[in-house]
Amino acid sequence: HKAPVPSGRSSDAGQRSVASEIRRRAELQGDRIAIVATEFEPVSYSELQSLIAEIRSTLRRAGLDRDARVGVAISQAPHAALAIVAVSCSAVCVPLSPKQTLREVEISLVSLQPDAIVLLKGAESVVRQAAAAKQIKIIEFTPAGDKKLGLTSVQPQIDLVPKSDDSSDDPDPEAPAFILQTSGTASEPKIIPFSHRNMLAAAARVQGWFNLSSQDRCLSASPLFYSHGLKVTVFTSLLTGGSIAFPADAAKVDFTEWFGVLKPTWYSAGPTLHQLVLDQALLKPDATTIHSLRFVMSGGAPLPRNVLERLQQTLGIPVIEHYGSSEAAQISANLPPPGPSKIGTCGVPAPNIIKIVGDDGRQLPIGERGEVLVGGPTVTSGYLNDSELNRACFVDGWFRTGDIGSVDQEGFLTLHGRKSDLINRGGEKISPVEVDEALMRHPAVLEAAAFPIPHTRLGEDVAAAVVLRPGMACTSIEIRKYLQEQVAAFKIPRRIIFRDQLPKGSTGKVLRRHLTADWQEKARAQVPTPSVPAATKDSTNKEIVEKLIDLWRRLLKVDEISIDDDFFEKGGDSLLAVEMLAELEAQTGFSIPDTVLFEATTIRQLARRLSDGTSLAPKHLIKMNTGGACPPLIYFHGNFYRFGTSAIKLSKLLGPAQPLLVVAPHGAGDEPIPNSIEAMAADRLPLILNAQPDGPYRLGGKCLGGIVAFEVARMLVAAGKEVEMVIMIDTPTINARKSVRLLFTAIARAESLFGSVFESAMGWTWFRCVQLQRFWHYPWSKRAAAIRRRLPAVQASAGAVDGNSLHVATTSGERTGEPALDEWKFTDPRTFRYAVAMSHYRPEPLAVRVVYVKVEFDPGAWKRISVDLDIANSLGTHEVPDYADVARHLSMRLQPIGH
C-alpha cells in the first residue's frame, strides 16, 4: 500500500520512535507532570513510563508482539488516552470509537483486522459484541482506583515475559504507531496508518510553530479516536515534554474547571467547541484573568470571523486558524504575534511541503486556485488495502488533498472548499465555502452551509441551511436580498432552510451530503404527482391560486390582492420576482423557467401555466402583445440575469398595438454563452426567421442587447432581407472608436501567442474602457457624486472591481437613481465572457437606420458605423431608465409606415 516518498522527506527522526521519545522524556524530566485530569491525581513522566511498561508486558504475555494490531475501545478519555499511548509504544494501535453502531464496528473490524481488542472489564459495548462474534482476542483492564489514573491487567500477574523498558523491544520507526479511520466526510472511511516517524515530525512541526515546551499544557476536548484529537492534543503534548489535561466531561464546557482548575496554556478544537467556549466566557466577568491560556488553535472547518474576533477579545489571546489533514497532520498555521498571521487564511505552510496544481497537474502561479498537494515527512505512506485509491491520491510522492486553495504573494494559504464539494450549476462552478462565508456575514446568522440540490435543467442548484443566532429572527427573503450585495447572482441559494443545528462529523466539519439527502427526502415527500391538477371553472387550480395570493401578500407587503393584479404594477421588482419563483418551485415541485414572467404577470396567468406543466418549457423567444397590428419589435434583452424588467415595462408602455418579440440573452439559466457577438447573433437568427420569415425587420435592445441586435441586422441584410431600423437603448459604443480598436487588436495578437492571461486582459480592458466612457459623459455634478460614492471602495481595496454583473445596479442605485462607478460589475464569470466577446467585436459600417436612445452613454463613435444615426436623449440612469420617456421616443419612431 505504500506510496513513493516525496523528495522533501528526510530521516529526521532517525531510529527514534514514539516509545523511545517518551522514555527519553521520563529519563530527563521524570518528575514533571505528563497527564492531569479533574477526577484523578496527576501522572508524572516516570509514572507514565511505568504504566506503558506494564501494558506492554500484558500484551507480550498475550502473545502480541510489536507488529500486532491492537484495538482500543475505551470511552473514558483519560483511560483511553493512556491505553492508546501505551499500545502505540508497544505494538500498532487501532483506536475504535465507542460511539459507532454494531454495523459500523463490524465493517471496521473487517477493514482494520485487529489481532486483539483492549477493553475495560465489565464494560458492555458493541465493540465487545462484534469482537466476540468474530473471535478476536479481548484483553481486559481495570481502572487503578483510589483516584489514580492507571490500568491493571485482569490476568494473573505471572511474569512469563518481564516488564520491558528495553528499546530493542520498541516498534520500528517506519511502522505505524496507530491506524486511524477518517471521520467520514467522504462516503467511505479511509484506513490511514501513521508511522512513528510521521508522528515525531508532526509534533516537531507544531512545537516549532508555537514554541511549545515542558511548561505548556494542552486541554484535550476533542475525540481521541480521530486524527486531530490524537495527534495534536495527545501525542504532540507528550512528545514535546508538555502535559495533557482532561476535563470531567468534554461534552459540557465548564469554564472554571477547564481553564481555571486544569490551567491549560493552549487548546485546539473545531468551530463548534470554540462557540461553546465563547458562550461560557461571555458569562464570566473575570474570563480574561481566570485562565492561563497563551493561544488557541482552530481547525477542521472555517471559524466564523465574528466568533474568532469575539473569542480573541473575550480571552485576550490570539485565536489561530490552522490547516491539516488525517493523511498529513498539520500543514500550515497562522502564528501568535510577532509571527506571521492573516485572518481568513490558514497561515504560512511549512517550507517546501505544498504546491497548488491545476486539473492537468501543473503547478499554478501565485494567487491562482487549484488543488492543494502536500509532501514532506508528515505524509502517510498510503491508505491500507486500497491500491486503486493510492494511485489516485498519491502522485509522485505528493498527497492530493482534494482541497481547493491558493497562496498569495506573502505565502499565506487560503482554502476555497473541497474539490468534490463544488456545485456545478449549469456549468458554473460554485464553492459552497464562499457562500457559507457570505451567509455568516449576515448579523442574524450563526452558522450556515451551502449544499447542492438537483435541478432538472441546471443539473445542480444551490441551497443553504442556516442556523440563526438565539433570539434573532430573519426570513429567507431578507437573507437572499442581503446576498445580492455579497456574491454573484448565480451563487445565491435558490432555497434557504432554517435548522436548529447543522449535521457535523466528529471533527466539526459540516456534512453537506447529509443536507442534500435530507432535502431530497423531504422534496420527494412534498412534491405533488406530475399529473395535471384538477382545474376550476376558469382553468386555474384553486390551490395554486391560494398559494400565489399568500405569496404575493408576503412579498409585496399588501393585503388586497386579486387574481388579475399585475405583479410589477403592485410593486414587484426583479429581486422579488426571483424570490417568488424560487418559492413556487419549492412548493409545486415544477422547474419554472426564468422567462415565465414575460408572458404571465398575473396570478390568473401564472396559475394557468402551473396547472399545465407543458407550458413551463424554457423559451428563448417570447411573444408579447401578440394581438397588435403593427410590425413587431424584435427586442434583445441585454440583462442575462433573471427578470430584467425593461421588456415587460416597454410592452405595457408601448401599448397592446405594438407586438414585441423578446429574445432571451445567452447566459440566462443553463444556456452556455457563445464566445463572440457574431456567434450570439447567429444562434438567435433562426428563432427570428421562424417567428417573422420576412421583413421589414425592426430590431432593438438595451445595453449589450443593442449590439447583438445590430449584428443580427447585418446578417439579415447579408441574406437579402430588409431591415427597417435598429434601436439601441444606452448601448456602449466604444468598439467603434479607432483608438480602442487598435488597443484591442494589439492585445488580441498577444492573446493568440500567450493564451488565457491576455484573454483576461482583453475583457478587463474593455470593461474599464466602458466605465470611463460612461464616467466622462456624466455632467460635472454626476461625476462628483460618482467619485464620492466610489472613493470608500477605492480606499478599502485599491481599485478592486467588486460586485456581480455588467447590468445589475446596486441596491442604492436601483432605488435612488444616483450614478455610481461600481454599478457595472465584473466578478461574475458570465460578465467576463460577455466582456471578452465584446472586446473581440469590430462593428463595420451598415446602411441601416439606427435609433440610439441615450441615457448615460455617448453614441458619438457610432456615427462612423451608421450614416443614418437618430439620437434621442432620455431620462433616468443606465440601470433604471425612465421607461415612460424611452417608450415615448420609441412610439414616435415605431408608427406604421405611412401612418
PDB file of N, CA and C in Angstrom, residues 206-266:
ATOM      1  N   VAL A 206       4.636  21.338  14.972  1.00  0.00           N
ATOM      2  CA  VAL A 206       3.764  22.154  15.818  1.00  0.00           C
ATOM      3  C   VAL A 206       4.575  22.819  16.932  1.00  0.00           C
ATOM      4  N   GLN A 207       5.555  22.104  17.470  1.00  0.00           N
ATOM      5  CA  GLN A 207       6.406  22.691  18.502  1.00  0.00           C
ATOM      6  C   GLN A 207       7.160  23.904  17.966  1.00  0.00           C
ATOM      7  N   GLY A 208       7.669  23.786  16.749  1.00  0.00           N
ATOM      8  CA  GLY A 208       8.382  24.921  16.154  1.00  0.00           C
ATOM      9  C   GLY A 208       7.486  26.110  15.910  1.00  0.00           C
ATOM     10  N   TRP A 209       6.257  25.857  15.450  1.00  0.00           N
ATOM     11  CA  TRP A 209       5.328  26.955  15.195  1.00  0.00           C
ATOM     12  C   TRP A 209       5.006  27.740  16.468  1.00  0.00           C
ATOM     13  N   PHE A 210       4.719  27.003  17.573  1.00  0.00           N
ATOM     14  CA  PHE A 210       4.158  27.645  18.761  1.00  0.00           C
ATOM     15  C   PHE A 210       5.103  27.654  19.954  1.00  0.00           C
ATOM     16  N   ASN A 211       6.375  27.271  19.701  1.00  0.00           N
ATOM     17  CA  ASN A 211       7.393  27.323  20.746  1.00  0.00           C
ATOM     18  C   ASN A 211       6.937  26.548  21.983  1.00  0.00           C
ATOM     19  N   LEU A 212       6.427  25.336  21.774  1.00  0.00           N
ATOM     20  CA  LEU A 212       5.947  24.515  22.881  1.00  0.00           C
ATOM     21  C   LEU A 212       7.118  24.013  23.716  1.00  0.00           C
ATOM     22  N   SER A 213       6.909  23.943  25.017  1.00  0.00           N
ATOM     23  CA  SER A 213       7.945  23.483  25.932  1.00  0.00           C
ATOM     24  C   SER A 213       7.312  22.651  27.035  1.00  0.00           C
ATOM     25  N   SER A 214       8.131  22.215  27.982  1.00  0.00           N
ATOM     26  CA  SER A 214       7.629  21.434  29.106  1.00  0.00           C
ATOM     27  C   SER A 214       6.713  22.251  30.004  1.00  0.00           C
ATOM     28  N   GLN A 215       6.690  23.586  29.818  1.00  0.00           N
ATOM     29  CA  GLN A 215       5.810  24.442  30.608  1.00  0.00           C
ATOM     30  C   GLN A 215       4.384  24.482  30.051  1.00  0.00           C
ATOM     31  N   ASP A 216       4.191  23.939  28.855  1.00  0.00           N
ATOM     32  CA  ASP A 216       2.887  24.043  28.202  1.00  0.00           C
ATOM     33  C   ASP A 216       1.992  22.855  28.537  1.00  0.00           C
ATOM     34  N   ARG A 217       0.696  23.137  28.583  1.00  0.00           N
ATOM     35  CA  ARG A 217      -0.314  22.105  28.853  1.00  0.00           C
ATOM     36  C   ARG A 217      -1.463  22.291  27.871  1.00  0.00           C
ATOM     37  N   CYS A 218      -1.847  21.194  27.230  1.00  0.00           N
ATOM     38  CA  CYS A 218      -2.928  21.250  26.245  1.00  0.00           C
ATOM     39  C   CYS A 218      -4.207  20.657  26.823  1.00  0.00           C
ATOM     40  N   LEU A 219      -5.293  21.403  26.746  1.00  0.00           N
ATOM     41  CA  LEU A 219      -6.597  20.876  27.133  1.00  0.00           C
ATOM     42  C   LEU A 219      -7.093  19.951  26.024  1.00  0.00           C
ATOM     43  N   SER A 220      -7.402  18.704  26.371  1.00  0.00           N
ATOM     44  CA  SER A 220      -7.871  17.736  25.382  1.00  0.00           C
ATOM     45  C   SER A 220      -9.384  17.612  25.494  1.00  0.00           C
ATOM     46  N   ALA A 221     -10.082  18.178  24.502  1.00  0.00           N
ATOM     47  CA  ALA A 221     -11.545  18.110  24.487  1.00  0.00           C
ATOM     48  C   ALA A 221     -12.066  17.576  23.167  1.00  0.00           C
ATOM     49  N   SER A 222     -11.177  17.097  22.308  1.00  0.00           N
ATOM     50  CA  SER A 222     -11.568  16.549  21.007  1.00  0.00           C
ATOM     51  C   SER A 222     -11.543  15.026  21.074  1.00  0.00           C
ATOM     52  N   PRO A 223     -12.356  14.332  20.260  1.00  0.00           N
ATOM     53  CA  PRO A 223     -12.372  12.868  20.279  1.00  0.00           C
ATOM     54  C   PRO A 223     -10.986  12.290  20.017  1.00  0.00           C
ATOM     55  N   LEU A 224     -10.613  11.273  20.793  1.00  0.00           N
ATOM     56  CA  LEU A 224      -9.270  10.694  20.691  1.00  0.00           C
ATOM     57  C   LEU A 224      -9.174   9.614  19.624  1.00  0.00           C
ATOM     58  N   PHE A 225     -10.276   9.329  18.966  1.00  0.00           N
ATOM     59  CA  PHE A 225     -10.284   8.230  18.007  1.00  0.00           C
ATOM     60  C   PHE A 225     -10.089   8.723  16.578  1.00  0.00           C
ATOM     61  N   TYR A 226      -9.856  10.028  16.453  1.00  0.00           N
ATOM     62  CA  TYR A 226      -9.632  10.619  15.147  1.00  0.00           C
ATOM     63  C   TYR A 226      -8.348  11.439  15.162  1.00  0.00           C
ATOM     64  N   SER A 227      -7.941  11.862  13.993  1.00  0.00           N
ATOM     65  CA  SER A 227      -6.614  12.417  13.778  1.00  0.00           C
ATOM     66  C   SER A 227      -6.296  13.613  14.674  1.00  0.00           C
ATOM     67  N   HIS A 228      -7.149  14.623  14.686  1.00  0.00           N
ATOM     68  CA  HIS A 228      -6.817  15.859  15.384  1.00  0.00           C
ATOM     69  C   HIS A 228      -6.663  15.651  16.883  1.00  0.00           C
ATOM     70  N   GLY A 229      -7.663  15.002  17.492  1.00  0.00           N
ATOM     71  CA  GLY A 229      -7.615  14.809  18.929  1.00  0.00           C
ATOM     72  C   GLY A 229      -6.430  13.991  19.376  1.00  0.00           C
ATOM     73  N   LEU A 230      -6.024  13.028  18.563  1.00  0.00           N
ATOM     74  CA  LEU A 230      -4.926  12.140  18.939  1.00  0.00           C
ATOM     75  C   LEU A 230      -3.559  12.761  18.637  1.00  0.00           C
ATOM     76  N   LYS A 231      -3.377  13.216  17.407  1.00  0.00           N
ATOM     77  CA  LYS A 231      -2.063  13.722  17.004  1.00  0.00           C
ATOM     78  C   LYS A 231      -1.730  15.056  17.660  1.00  0.00           C
ATOM     79  N   VAL A 232      -2.694  16.005  17.611  1.00  0.00           N
ATOM     80  CA  VAL A 232      -2.381  17.361  18.052  1.00  0.00           C
ATOM     81  C   VAL A 232      -2.398  17.490  19.568  1.00  0.00           C
ATOM     82  N   THR A 233      -3.454  16.988  20.218  1.00  0.00           N
ATOM     83  CA  THR A 233      -3.588  17.255  21.646  1.00  0.00           C
ATOM     84  C   THR A 233      -2.829  16.253  22.514  1.00  0.00           C
ATOM     85  N   VAL A 234      -2.825  14.967  22.153  1.00  0.00           N
ATOM     86  CA  VAL A 234      -2.208  13.948  22.997  1.00  0.00           C
ATOM     87  C   VAL A 234      -0.729  13.761  22.674  1.00  0.00           C
ATOM     88  N   PHE A 235      -0.433  13.269  21.463  1.00  0.00           N
ATOM     89  CA  PHE A 235       0.953  12.920  21.161  1.00  0.00           C
ATOM     90  C   PHE A 235       1.860  14.145  21.053  1.00  0.00           C
ATOM     91  N   THR A 236       1.371  15.234  20.471  1.00  0.00           N
ATOM     92  CA  THR A 236       2.212  16.423  20.388  1.00  0.00           C
ATOM     93  C   THR A 236       2.610  16.907  21.778  1.00  0.00           C
ATOM     94  N   SER A 237       1.670  16.887  22.708  1.00  0.00           N
ATOM     95  CA  SER A 237       1.974  17.339  24.073  1.00  0.00           C
ATOM     96  C   SER A 237       3.049  16.463  24.712  1.00  0.00           C
ATOM     97  N   LEU A 238       2.897  15.137  24.628  1.00  0.00           N
ATOM     98  CA  LEU A 238       3.842  14.230  25.280  1.00  0.00           C
ATOM     99  C   LEU A 238       5.202  14.222  24.597  1.00  0.00           C
ATOM    100  N   LEU A 239       5.215  14.307  23.277  1.00  0.00           N
ATOM    101  CA  LEU A 239       6.485  14.251  22.549  1.00  0.00           C
ATOM    102  C   LEU A 239       7.282  15.540  22.651  1.00  0.00           C
ATOM    103  N   THR A 240       6.650  16.614  23.116  1.00  0.00           N
ATOM    104  CA  THR A 240       7.366  17.881  23.319  1.00  0.00           C
ATOM    105  C   THR A 240       7.607  18.160  24.797  1.00  0.00           C
ATOM    106  N   GLY A 241       7.313  17.188  25.660  1.00  0.00           N
ATOM    107  CA  GLY A 241       7.606  17.328  27.072  1.00  0.00           C
ATOM    108  C   GLY A 241       6.585  18.101  27.864  1.00  0.00           C
ATOM    109  N   GLY A 242       5.461  18.423  27.263  1.00  0.00           N
ATOM    110  CA  GLY A 242       4.417  19.146  27.967  1.00  0.00           C
ATOM    111  C   GLY A 242       3.455  18.180  28.638  1.00  0.00           C
ATOM    112  N   SER A 243       2.267  18.658  28.954  1.00  0.00           N
ATOM    113  CA  SER A 243       1.280  17.808  29.615  1.00  0.00           C
ATOM    114  C   SER A 243      -0.078  17.943  28.949  1.00  0.00           C
ATOM    115  N   ILE A 244      -0.949  16.941  29.215  1.00  0.00           N
ATOM    116  CA  ILE A 244      -2.309  16.934  28.676  1.00  0.00           C
ATOM    117  C   ILE A 244      -3.269  17.068  29.842  1.00  0.00           C
ATOM    118  N   ALA A 245      -4.370  17.810  29.611  1.00  0.00           N
ATOM    119  CA  ALA A 245      -5.391  17.977  30.647  1.00  0.00           C
ATOM    120  C   ALA A 245      -6.717  17.441  30.142  1.00  0.00           C
ATOM    121  N   PHE A 246      -7.376  16.607  30.966  1.00  0.00           N
ATOM    122  CA  PHE A 246      -8.659  16.029  30.604  1.00  0.00           C
ATOM    123  C   PHE A 246      -9.737  16.530  31.558  1.00  0.00           C
ATOM    124  N   PRO A 247     -10.774  17.222  31.036  1.00  0.00           N
ATOM    125  CA  PRO A 247     -11.881  17.631  31.911  1.00  0.00           C
ATOM    126  C   PRO A 247     -12.760  16.444  32.257  1.00  0.00           C
ATOM    127  N   ALA A 248     -13.633  16.632  33.253  1.00  0.00           N
ATOM    128  CA  ALA A 248     -14.523  15.551  33.661  1.00  0.00           C
ATOM    129  C   ALA A 248     -15.487  15.182  32.554  1.00  0.00           C
ATOM    130  N   ASP A 249     -15.953  16.172  31.798  1.00  0.00           N
ATOM    131  CA  ASP A 249     -16.906  15.924  30.725  1.00  0.00           C
ATOM    132  C   ASP A 249     -16.550  16.825  29.542  1.00  0.00           C
ATOM    133  N   ALA A 250     -15.989  16.228  28.505  1.00  0.00           N
ATOM    134  CA  ALA A 250     -15.575  17.015  27.339  1.00  0.00           C
ATOM    135  C   ALA A 250     -16.759  17.500  26.519  1.00  0.00           C
ATOM    136  N   ALA A 251     -17.953  16.964  26.778  1.00  0.00           N
ATOM    137  CA  ALA A 251     -19.141  17.377  26.020  1.00  0.00           C
ATOM    138  C   ALA A 251     -19.819  18.587  26.635  1.00  0.00           C
ATOM    139  N   LYS A 252     -19.388  18.979  27.831  1.00  0.00           N
ATOM    140  CA  LYS A 252     -20.027  20.099  28.523  1.00  0.00           C
ATOM    141  C   LYS A 252     -18.954  21.075  28.985  1.00  0.00           C
ATOM    142  N   VAL A 253     -18.991  22.267  28.442  1.00  0.00           N
ATOM    143  CA  VAL A 253     -17.975  23.259  28.773  1.00  0.00           C
ATOM    144  C   VAL A 253     -18.240  23.816  30.166  1.00  0.00           C
ATOM    145  N   ASP A 254     -17.274  23.584  31.064  1.00  0.00           N
ATOM    146  CA  ASP A 254     -17.287  24.194  32.392  1.00  0.00           C
ATOM    147  C   ASP A 254     -16.089  25.131  32.435  1.00  0.00           C
ATOM    148  N   PHE A 255     -16.319  26.416  32.212  1.00  0.00           N
ATOM    149  CA  PHE A 255     -15.214  27.357  32.014  1.00  0.00           C
ATOM    150  C   PHE A 255     -14.268  27.356  33.211  1.00  0.00           C
ATOM    151  N   THR A 256     -14.814  27.351  34.412  1.00  0.00           N
ATOM    152  CA  THR A 256     -13.961  27.398  35.594  1.00  0.00           C
ATOM    153  C   THR A 256     -13.100  26.145  35.713  1.00  0.00           C
ATOM    154  N   GLU A 257     -13.710  24.969  35.486  1.00  0.00           N
ATOM    155  CA  GLU A 257     -12.937  23.726  35.544  1.00  0.00           C
ATOM    156  C   GLU A 257     -11.907  23.658  34.431  1.00  0.00           C
ATOM    157  N   TRP A 258     -12.371  23.888  33.209  1.00  0.00           N
ATOM    158  CA  TRP A 258     -11.497  23.719  32.056  1.00  0.00           C
ATOM    159  C   TRP A 258     -10.283  24.631  32.109  1.00  0.00           C
ATOM    160  N   PHE A 259     -10.534  25.904  32.401  1.00  0.00           N
ATOM    161  CA  PHE A 259      -9.451  26.882  32.247  1.00  0.00           C
ATOM    162  C   PHE A 259      -8.924  27.441  33.571  1.00  0.00           C
ATOM    163  N   GLY A 260      -9.687  27.235  34.656  1.00  0.00           N
ATOM    164  CA  GLY A 260      -9.222  27.685  35.955  1.00  0.00           C
ATOM    165  C   GLY A 260      -8.546  26.592  36.740  1.00  0.00           C
ATOM    166  N   VAL A 261      -9.192  25.401  36.847  1.00  0.00           N
ATOM    167  CA  VAL A 261      -8.657  24.294  37.627  1.00  0.00           C
ATOM    168  C   VAL A 261      -7.543  23.562  36.880  1.00  0.00           C
ATOM    169  N   LEU A 262      -7.790  23.220  35.622  1.00  0.00           N
ATOM    170  CA  LEU A 262      -6.818  22.432  34.851  1.00  0.00           C
ATOM    171  C   LEU A 262      -5.655  23.261  34.322  1.00  0.00           C
ATOM    172  N   LYS A 263      -5.848  24.553  34.207  1.00  0.00           N
ATOM    173  CA  LYS A 263      -4.788  25.503  33.835  1.00  0.00           C
ATOM    174  C   LYS A 263      -4.026  25.135  32.550  1.00  0.00           C
ATOM    175  N   PRO A 264      -4.723  24.899  31.446  1.00  0.00           N
ATOM    176  CA  PRO A 264      -4.007  24.676  30.179  1.00  0.00           C
ATOM    177  C   PRO A 264      -3.416  25.981  29.656  1.00  0.00           C
ATOM    178  N   THR A 265      -2.368  25.864  28.855  1.00  0.00           N
ATOM    179  CA  THR A 265      -1.799  27.045  28.189  1.00  0.00           C
ATOM    180  C   THR A 265      -2.269  27.156  26.749  1.00  0.00           C
ATOM    181  N   TRP A 266      -2.913  26.091  26.232  1.00  0.00           N
ATOM    182  CA  TRP A 266      -3.472  26.152  24.886  1.00  0.00           C
ATOM    183  C   TRP A 266      -4.481  25.025  24.710  1.00  0.00           C
TER     184      TRP A 266
END
